[in-house]
């Protein structure tokens, strides 16, 4: 039948169809074409599945130039009869009766012509890498994980709260913020007496930045709505050029009234396992592809994490283990120092050989909002550490006692007057509460087996790189 008279179906649907003998219409991009002067086999992909549909074309019945223009990367529409495949590798194929060329693709200049490009090369061609099997799989899984996150929380009665992207507070207090301003940088107003920038005359009348976390605003929501979560982009101007850091990443931050640190850990473990199970059950073809091409241990590792309880240990126990390991660390280990990736990975990959949740960190290496333990030295913090990744989740029980919170704000020399709204919640009906943040791309690294965080977000933002 003529293409104009038909309704397109997706390749995924066509491949699953049992209605052989019927006419169908598919549209997509040519992955490969092979054959001889009488017959061509075109592998067509439209992004709906990792699998291609094979188009069998009797070349004699089509315009010679049309057939010549059907090259790797070209976009076409094909109608024809769906038949049982004669060849191996697919159940059904299409015997083409009508072909329309939407977009040619010059074989000489198309970057994805040859097989086996390096990840670096594909990163430089991030505008086209969606068309490879690997990135098709990664971004279909990314979508599924985002959907599963909303489903998980919705089914549990959590509300999705939209916290601001532009903010005047530094939640983590690490000073790694990108400034937001409407000033003309060639003509920045200054206060004559002090020579300092006059932020009062800027757009918001104060210094503003891109958020590093939606947590502080999330807490305000939780202390009325009960259980909320955020899921949005967060920004950190830390100059970390590692396979695990982005300057723009997506974070999921649930915040729950009446949860203590144990409830918080239980939720974190249940949540991550739910997402892994969702991927195994709903993304099997893409996972199998990644398991065979990218990381042979992927599916086994996903199942392993699913079927074992996370180890729970304190920071102090972790430090003892690291000292007892008797290794020469790049960063020295001592009680009171923050754990580095090398330490976290030793604990997870070599010592426990399982995901680990560490708690009760020294208060001096953690943020101001964490609930202080009675020892006055440690706080009810928790970090979830994963094999191959290190920290995937950071969270804590929050300090709900106003006196202790104010004391900590003073001790850390934070701008108390700018946090008046946060402090107010401890003044008016304060409640025990907890929350955590899951780095979406760190989760994606684990679920896909990809080794560089730049390859699990469509357009990575890292130091000296904001292309596309
Ligand atoms: O541990 P972090 O800094 O915690 C917070 O921001 C808290 N406010 C969360 C909360 O309690 N609501 O960040 C949380 C997670 C980390 O465990 C990590 O997975 C991810 O965010 N993350 C990054 N991911 C990619 N690139 C970066 N530069 C990241 N920094 C943190
Ligand atoms: Mg952290």
Coordinates of C-alpha atoms and ligand atoms in Angstrom, one line a residue:
X1 CA 0.0 0.0 0.0
X2 CA 1.0 3.6 -0.5
X3 CA 2.8 5.3 2.4
X4 CA 0.4 8.3 2.5
X5 CA -2.6 6.0 3.1
X6 CA -1.2 4.2 6.1
X7 CA -0.7 4.8 9.8
X8 CA 2.9 4.3 11.0
X9 CA 3.6 1.7 13.7
X10 CA 6.7 1.5 15.8
X11 CA 9.5 -1.0 15.1
X12 CA 9.0 -2.5 18.5
X13 CA 5.3 -3.2 17.8
X14 CA 6.1 -4.6 14.3
X15 CA 8.7 -7.0 15.8
X16 CA 6.2 -8.2 18.3
X17 CA 3.3 -8.6 15.9
X18 CA 1.9 -11.9 14.9
X19 CA -0.2 -10.5 12.1
X20 CA 2.0 -11.7 9.3
X21 CA 0.5 -11.1 5.8
X22 CA -0.7 -7.6 6.7
X23 CA 0.6 -4.4 5.3
X24 CA 2.4 -2.1 7.7
X25 CA 4.3 1.2 7.7
X26 CA 7.5 1.9 9.7
X27 CA 9.8 4.9 9.8
X28 CA 13.3 5.1 11.1
X29 CA 17.0 5.4 10.5
X30 CA 19.0 3.0 8.5
X31 CA 21.6 1.1 10.6
X32 CA 23.1 -1.0 7.8
X33 CA 22.3 -2.1 4.3
X34 CA 23.7 -5.2 2.6
X35 CA 22.9 -7.3 -0.4
X36 CA 23.5 -7.5 -4.1
X37 CA 22.2 -5.8 -7.2
X38 CA 18.9 -7.7 -7.0
X39 CA 18.1 -7.6 -3.4
X40 CA 18.9 -5.4 -0.4
X41 CA 18.5 -6.1 3.3
X42 CA 18.1 -2.9 5.3
X43 CA 18.3 -2.9 9.1
X44 CA 16.0 -0.1 10.3
X45 CA 15.8 1.4 13.8
X46 CA 13.4 4.0 15.2
X47 CA 14.5 4.2 18.8
X48 CA 11.5 2.2 20.2
X49 CA 13.7 -0.8 20.8
X50 CA 17.3 -1.9 20.6
X51 CA 16.3 -4.3 17.9
X52 CA 16.2 -3.4 14.2
X53 CA 13.6 -4.6 11.8
X54 CA 14.8 -6.1 8.5
X55 CA 13.5 -4.6 5.3
X56 CA 13.8 -6.9 2.3
X57 CA 13.9 -4.9 -0.9
X58 CA 13.7 -6.2 -4.5
X59 CA 16.0 -3.6 -5.9
X60 CA 14.7 -4.0 -9.5
X61 CA 11.3 -2.7 -8.6
X62 CA 12.7 0.6 -7.1
X63 CA 14.4 3.6 -8.6
X64 CA 18.1 2.9 -8.7
X65 CA 19.0 6.3 -7.2
X66 CA 16.6 5.8 -4.3
X67 CA 18.3 2.5 -3.4
X68 CA 21.7 4.2 -3.7
X69 CA 20.7 6.9 -1.3
X70 CA 19.6 4.4 1.4
X71 CA 22.9 4.4 3.3
X72 CA 23.8 4.1 7.0
X73 CA 22.2 7.0 8.9
X74 CA 19.6 7.9 6.2
X75 CA 16.0 8.3 7.3
X76 CA 13.3 6.5 5.5
X77 CA 9.6 5.4 5.6
X78 CA 8.8 1.9 4.4
X79 CA 5.5 0.2 3.8
X80 CA 5.2 -3.4 2.9
X81 CA 4.0 -6.8 3.9
X82 CA 5.0 -8.2 7.3
X83 CA 6.2 -11.8 6.8
X84 CA 7.9 -14.5 8.7
X85 CA 11.6 -14.1 8.2
X86 CA 13.5 -16.6 6.1
X87 CA 16.8 -15.7 7.6
X88 CA 18.1 -16.1 11.1
X89 CA 18.2 -13.5 13.8
X90 CA 14.6 -12.2 13.5
X91 CA 11.1 -13.7 13.6
X92 CA 9.5 -11.2 11.2
X93 CA 10.7 -8.9 8.4
X94 CA 9.1 -6.5 5.9
X95 CA 8.9 -7.0 2.2
X96 CA 9.1 -3.4 1.0
X97 CA 6.4 -2.2 -1.5
X98 CA 6.9 1.5 -1.1
X99 CA 9.9 3.5 0.2
X100 CA 10.2 7.2 0.8
X101 CA 13.5 8.9 1.6
X102 CA 13.1 11.6 4.2
X103 CA 16.7 12.5 4.8
X104 CA 19.9 11.4 3.0
X105 CA 23.1 10.8 5.0
X106 CA 26.4 11.3 3.3
X107 CA 28.5 8.3 3.8
X108 CA 31.7 10.4 3.5
X109 CA 31.0 12.8 6.3
X110 CA 28.6 10.9 8.6
X111 CA 30.6 10.5 11.8
X112 CA 29.0 7.2 12.9
X113 CA 29.9 5.4 9.7
X114 CA 32.3 2.8 11.0
X115 CA 31.7 0.4 13.9
X116 CA 33.4 0.5 17.3
X117 CA 33.8 4.2 18.1
X118 CA 35.5 5.1 21.4
X119 CA 33.3 6.6 24.1
X120 CA 35.4 9.8 23.9
X121 CA 34.6 10.1 20.2
X122 CA 30.9 9.6 20.8
X123 CA 31.0 12.2 23.5
X124 CA 32.3 14.7 21.0
X125 CA 29.4 13.7 18.8
X126 CA 26.8 13.7 21.6
X127 CA 24.3 15.1 19.1
X128 CA 24.4 11.9 17.2
X129 CA 25.3 9.3 19.7
X130 CA 21.7 8.6 20.5
X131 CA 21.7 6.6 17.3
X132 CA 24.1 4.0 18.5
X133 CA 22.9 0.8 20.2
X134 CA 24.8 1.7 23.4
X135 CA 23.3 5.2 23.9
X136 CA 19.9 4.1 22.7
X137 CA 19.9 1.5 25.5
X138 CA 21.3 4.0 28.1
X139 CA 18.8 6.7 27.4
X140 CA 15.8 4.3 27.3
X141 CA 16.9 3.0 30.7
X142 CA 17.3 6.5 32.0
X143 CA 13.8 7.3 31.0
X144 CA 12.5 4.1 32.7
X145 CA 14.4 5.0 35.9
X146 CA 12.9 8.5 36.0
X147 CA 9.5 7.0 35.5
X148 CA 10.1 4.4 38.2
X149 CA 11.2 7.1 40.7
X150 CA 7.9 8.9 40.3
X151 CA 6.0 5.7 40.5
X152 CA 7.7 4.5 43.6
X153 CA 7.0 7.7 45.5
X154 CA 3.6 8.2 44.2
X155 CA 2.6 4.7 45.2
X156 CA 3.9 5.5 48.7
X157 CA 1.9 8.7 49.1
X158 CA 4.9 11.1 48.7
X159 CA 4.3 14.4 46.9
X160 CA 6.5 15.7 44.2
X161 CA 7.7 19.1 45.3
X162 CA 9.3 21.6 42.9
X163 CA 12.0 23.4 44.8
X164 CA 13.7 26.4 43.2
X165 CA 16.7 26.3 40.9
X166 CA 17.7 29.8 41.8
X167 CA 18.4 30.3 45.5
X168 CA 20.2 32.5 47.9
X169 CA 21.2 29.8 50.3
X170 CA 24.0 27.2 50.2
X171 CA 22.5 24.0 51.5
X172 CA 25.7 22.0 51.7
X173 CA 27.9 25.0 52.8
X174 CA 30.7 23.8 50.5
X175 CA 30.8 27.1 48.6
X176 CA 30.6 25.4 45.2
X177 CA 27.9 27.5 43.7
X178 CA 27.4 29.1 40.3
X179 CA 26.4 32.7 40.6
X180 CA 23.2 34.0 39.0
X181 CA 23.2 37.6 38.1
X182 CA 21.5 40.1 35.7
X183 CA 24.4 42.5 36.0
X184 CA 26.3 43.6 32.9
X185 CA 29.7 42.2 33.8
X186 CA 31.4 45.1 32.1
X187 CA 29.7 47.5 34.5
X188 CA 29.1 45.9 37.9
X189 CA 27.7 48.4 40.5
X190 CA 29.9 48.7 43.7
X191 CA 29.2 50.3 47.0
X192 CA 31.5 53.3 47.1
X193 CA 32.4 53.1 50.8
X194 CA 33.4 49.4 50.8
X195 CA 34.3 48.7 47.1
X196 CA 32.2 45.6 47.3
X197 CA 29.6 44.5 44.7
X198 CA 26.2 46.1 45.3
X199 CA 24.0 43.0 45.1
X200 CA 21.1 45.1 46.4
X201 CA 20.8 46.6 42.9
X202 CA 21.0 43.1 41.2
X203 CA 17.8 41.4 39.9
X204 CA 16.8 39.7 43.1
X205 CA 18.3 42.4 45.4
X206 CA 20.7 39.9 46.9
X207 CA 23.4 37.4 46.0
X208 CA 21.8 34.4 44.2
X209 CA 23.1 31.1 42.9
X210 CA 22.1 27.9 41.1
X211 CA 20.9 25.4 43.8
X212 CA 23.3 22.7 45.0
X213 CA 20.3 20.8 46.6
X214 CA 16.6 21.2 47.1
X215 CA 16.8 19.8 50.6
X216 CA 16.2 23.0 52.7
X217 CA 13.1 23.9 50.8
X218 CA 12.1 20.1 50.7
X219 CA 12.2 20.1 54.6
X220 CA 9.7 23.0 54.6
X221 CA 7.3 20.9 52.5
X222 CA 7.8 17.7 54.6
X223 CA 7.0 19.6 57.7
X224 CA 3.4 20.1 56.5
X225 CA 2.8 17.6 53.7
X226 CA 4.4 14.7 55.5
X227 CA 6.4 13.1 52.8
X228 CA 7.8 14.8 49.7
X229 CA 10.5 14.3 47.2
X230 CA 12.2 16.5 44.7
X231 CA 13.7 15.4 41.4
X232 CA 15.5 18.1 39.5
X233 CA 18.8 19.4 38.3
X234 CA 21.4 20.6 40.8
X235 CA 24.6 22.4 40.2
X236 CA 28.1 22.3 41.7
X237 CA 31.0 24.4 40.6
X238 CA 33.5 22.0 42.0
X239 CA 36.5 21.5 39.8
X240 CA 36.4 17.7 39.9
X241 CA 37.3 16.1 36.6
X242 CA 36.5 12.5 37.5
X243 CA 34.3 9.8 35.9
X244 CA 31.8 10.3 38.8
X245 CA 31.4 14.1 38.9
X246 CA 29.2 16.4 36.9
X247 CA 28.7 20.2 37.5
X248 CA 25.1 19.7 36.5
X249 CA 23.5 16.5 37.7
X250 CA 20.0 15.4 38.7
X251 CA 19.2 14.6 42.2
X252 CA 16.2 12.9 43.9
X253 CA 15.7 14.1 47.4
X254 CA 12.9 12.6 49.6
X255 CA 12.2 14.3 52.9
X256 CA 10.0 12.7 55.5
X257 CA 8.4 13.9 58.7
X258 CA 8.6 11.5 61.6
X259 CA 11.4 9.3 60.1
X260 CA 14.5 8.7 62.2
X261 CA 17.8 7.7 60.7
X262 CA 16.9 4.0 60.7
X263 CA 13.7 4.7 58.9
X264 CA 15.7 6.8 56.5
X265 CA 18.2 4.0 55.8
X266 CA 15.4 1.5 55.3
X267 CA 13.7 3.7 52.8
X268 CA 17.0 4.3 50.9
X269 CA 17.7 0.6 50.6
X270 CA 14.1 -0.2 49.6
X271 CA 14.1 2.6 47.0
X272 CA 17.3 1.7 45.3
X273 CA 16.3 -2.0 45.2
X274 CA 12.9 -1.1 43.7
X275 CA 14.7 0.8 40.9
X276 CA 17.1 -2.0 40.2
X277 CA 14.2 -4.5 40.2
X278 CA 12.2 -2.2 37.9
X279 CA 15.1 -2.1 35.5
X280 CA 15.6 -5.9 35.5
X281 CA 11.8 -6.4 34.8
X282 CA 11.3 -3.6 32.3
X283 CA 14.5 -3.0 30.5
X284 CA 15.7 -6.5 29.9
X285 CA 16.6 -6.2 26.2
X286 CA 18.7 -3.1 26.8
X287 CA 20.3 -4.6 29.9
X288 CA 21.2 -7.7 28.0
X289 CA 22.8 -5.7 25.3
X290 CA 24.8 -3.7 27.8
X291 CA 25.7 -6.9 29.6
X292 CA 27.1 -8.4 26.5
X293 CA 28.8 -5.3 25.0
X294 CA 29.8 -3.0 27.9
X295 CA 30.0 -4.9 31.2
X296 CA 29.9 -8.7 31.3
X297 CA 29.1 -8.7 35.1
X298 CA 26.2 -6.2 34.9
X299 CA 23.1 -8.3 35.3
X300 CA 24.8 -10.6 37.9
X301 CA 25.7 -7.5 39.9
X302 CA 22.2 -6.1 39.7
X303 CA 20.8 -9.3 41.0
X304 CA 23.4 -9.6 43.7
X305 CA 22.5 -6.2 45.1
X306 CA 18.8 -7.0 44.9
X307 CA 19.2 -10.2 46.8
X308 CA 21.4 -9.0 49.7
X309 CA 20.9 -6.7 52.6
X310 CA 23.1 -3.6 52.6
X311 CA 25.7 -3.7 55.4
X312 CA 25.3 -1.1 58.0
X313 CA 28.3 0.2 59.9
X314 CA 29.5 3.4 61.6
X315 CA 32.1 5.8 60.3
X316 CA 34.2 4.9 63.2
X317 CA 34.1 1.2 62.4
X318 CA 35.0 2.0 58.8
X319 CA 38.0 4.0 59.9
X320 CA 39.2 1.1 62.0
X321 CA 38.8 -1.3 59.0
X322 CA 40.7 1.1 56.8
X323 CA 43.6 1.5 59.3
X324 CA 43.7 -2.3 59.8
X325 CA 44.0 -2.8 56.1
X326 CA 47.5 -1.5 56.4
X327 CA 47.5 0.1 52.9
X328 CA 49.3 3.0 51.6
X329 CA 46.4 5.4 50.8
X330 CA 46.7 8.4 48.6
X331 CA 44.7 10.3 51.2
X332 CA 45.6 9.4 54.8
X333 CA 43.0 7.8 57.0
X334 CA 42.4 9.1 60.5
X335 CA 39.3 9.6 62.6
X336 CA 37.8 13.0 61.8
X337 CA 39.0 13.1 58.1
X338 CA 36.5 12.7 55.3
X339 CA 36.5 9.4 53.4
X340 CA 37.7 9.6 49.8
X341 CA 36.6 7.5 46.9
X342 CA 39.6 5.1 47.3
X343 CA 38.5 4.4 50.9
X344 CA 34.8 4.0 50.0
X345 CA 35.6 1.6 47.2
X346 CA 37.9 -0.5 49.4
X347 CA 35.2 -0.9 52.0
X348 CA 32.5 -1.9 49.4
X349 CA 34.6 -3.8 46.8
X350 CA 37.2 -5.5 48.9
X351 CA 36.2 -5.6 52.6
X352 CA 32.4 -6.0 52.7
X353 CA 31.9 -6.9 49.0
X354 CA 28.4 -5.5 49.3
X355 CA 26.7 -2.1 49.3
X356 CA 27.3 -0.4 52.7
X357 CA 25.5 2.3 54.6
X358 CA 27.9 4.2 56.9
X359 CA 26.4 6.3 59.7
X360 CA 27.5 8.6 62.5
X361 CA 30.1 10.7 60.8
X362 CA 32.1 13.4 62.6
X363 CA 30.1 16.5 62.7
X364 CA 32.9 18.7 61.4
X365 CA 33.0 17.0 58.0
X366 CA 29.2 17.2 57.5
X367 CA 26.6 19.9 56.8
X368 CA 25.1 22.1 59.5
X369 CA 21.6 20.6 59.4
X370 CA 22.4 17.1 60.5
X371 CA 21.1 15.9 63.9
X372 CA 23.8 15.8 66.5
X373 CA 24.3 12.6 68.5
X374 CA 24.6 12.7 72.3
X375 CA 28.4 12.3 72.1
X376 CA 28.4 15.8 70.6
X377 CA 31.1 14.6 68.2
X378 CA 29.1 12.8 65.6
X379 CA 25.9 13.4 63.6
X380 CA 23.2 11.1 62.3
X381 CA 24.5 11.2 58.8
X382 CA 24.3 8.3 56.4
X383 CA 26.1 7.6 53.1
X384 CA 25.2 4.7 50.9
X385 CA 28.3 3.3 49.1
X386 CA 28.0 1.1 46.0
X387 CA 30.5 -1.1 44.2
X388 CA 32.3 0.6 41.3
X389 CA 30.9 4.0 42.3
X390 CA 31.4 4.8 45.9
X391 CA 28.9 7.3 47.3
X392 CA 25.5 7.0 45.6
X393 CA 23.3 8.5 48.3
X394 CA 24.0 11.0 51.1
X395 CA 21.5 11.8 53.8
X396 CA 20.7 12.3 57.4
X397 CA 18.3 12.8 60.2
X398 CA 17.8 16.6 60.5
X399 CA 18.4 18.6 63.6
X400 CA 15.0 19.5 64.9
X401 CA 16.1 21.1 68.1
X402 CA 16.2 24.9 67.7
X403 CA 18.9 25.5 70.2
X404 CA 21.3 22.9 68.9
X405 CA 20.6 24.1 65.3
X406 CA 21.3 27.7 66.1
X407 CA 24.5 26.8 68.0
X408 CA 25.7 24.8 65.0
X409 CA 24.9 27.7 62.6
X410 CA 26.9 30.1 64.8
X411 CA 29.8 27.6 65.2
X412 CA 30.0 27.2 61.5
X413 CA 29.7 31.0 60.9
X414 CA 26.7 30.6 58.6
X415 CA 24.5 33.6 57.8
X416 CA 21.8 33.0 60.4
X417 CA 19.6 35.9 59.2
X418 CA 19.4 34.5 55.7
X419 CA 18.2 31.1 57.1
X420 CA 15.3 32.7 59.1
X421 CA 12.6 30.7 57.2
X422 CA 14.5 27.4 57.8
X423 CA 14.9 28.1 61.5
X424 CA 11.2 29.1 61.8
X425 CA 10.2 25.5 61.2
X426 CA 12.1 24.5 64.4
X427 CA 10.3 27.3 66.2
X428 CA 6.7 26.5 65.1
X429 CA 5.8 22.9 65.5
X430 CA 9.2 21.3 65.0
X431 CA 9.2 17.6 64.3
X432 CA 11.8 14.8 63.9
X433 CA 12.4 14.3 60.2
X434 CA 14.9 12.8 57.8
X435 CA 15.8 12.7 54.1
X436 CA 18.5 11.8 51.6
X437 CA 19.7 12.6 48.1
X438 CA 20.3 10.1 45.4
X439 CA 22.5 11.2 42.5
X440 CA 20.5 10.1 39.5
X441 CA 23.6 9.7 37.2
X442 CA 25.4 7.7 39.9
X443 CA 22.4 5.4 39.9
X444 CA 22.5 5.3 36.1
X445 CA 26.2 4.3 36.2
X446 CA 25.3 1.4 38.4
X447 CA 22.3 0.3 36.5
X448 CA 23.9 0.5 33.0
X449 CA 27.4 -0.6 33.8
X450 CA 28.8 2.4 32.0
X451 CA 32.1 3.6 33.5
X452 CA 31.9 7.4 32.9
X453 CA 29.2 9.6 34.2
X454 CA 29.5 11.7 31.0
X455 CA 27.9 8.8 29.2
X456 CA 24.7 8.5 31.2
X457 CA 23.4 12.0 30.9
X458 CA 22.5 13.3 27.4
X459 CA 24.7 16.4 27.5
X460 CA 27.2 16.4 30.3
X461 CA 28.4 19.6 31.9
X462 CA 31.9 19.3 33.3
X463 CA 34.8 21.8 33.8
X464 CA 35.6 23.4 30.5
X465 CA 32.8 21.6 28.7
X466 CA 29.3 23.0 28.0
X467 CA 29.0 21.9 24.3
X468 CA 25.6 21.4 22.8
Ligands
LIG1 O1 25.9 14.0 49.5 P1 25.3 15.2 48.8 O2 26.1 16.4 48.7 O3 24.0 15.5 49.7 C1 23.1 16.5 49.6 O4 23.1 17.3 48.7 C2 22.0 16.5 50.6 N1 21.4 17.8 50.6 C3 21.0 15.4 50.2 C4 19.9 15.3 51.1 O5 20.1 14.9 52.2 N2 18.7 15.7 50.7 O6 24.7 14.7 47.4 C5 23.8 13.7 47.3 C6 24.2 12.8 46.2 C7 25.5 12.1 46.3 O7 25.5 11.0 47.2 C8 25.9 11.7 44.9 O8 25.2 10.6 44.5 C9 25.3 12.9 44.1 O9 24.3 13.5 45.0 N3 26.3 13.9 43.8 C10 26.8 14.0 42.6 N4 26.6 13.4 41.4 C11 27.2 13.8 40.3 N5 28.2 14.8 40.3 C12 28.4 15.5 41.4 N6 29.3 16.5 41.4 C13 27.7 15.1 42.6 N7 27.7 15.6 43.9 C14 26.9 14.8 44.6
LIG2 MG1 27.7 13.4 50.3

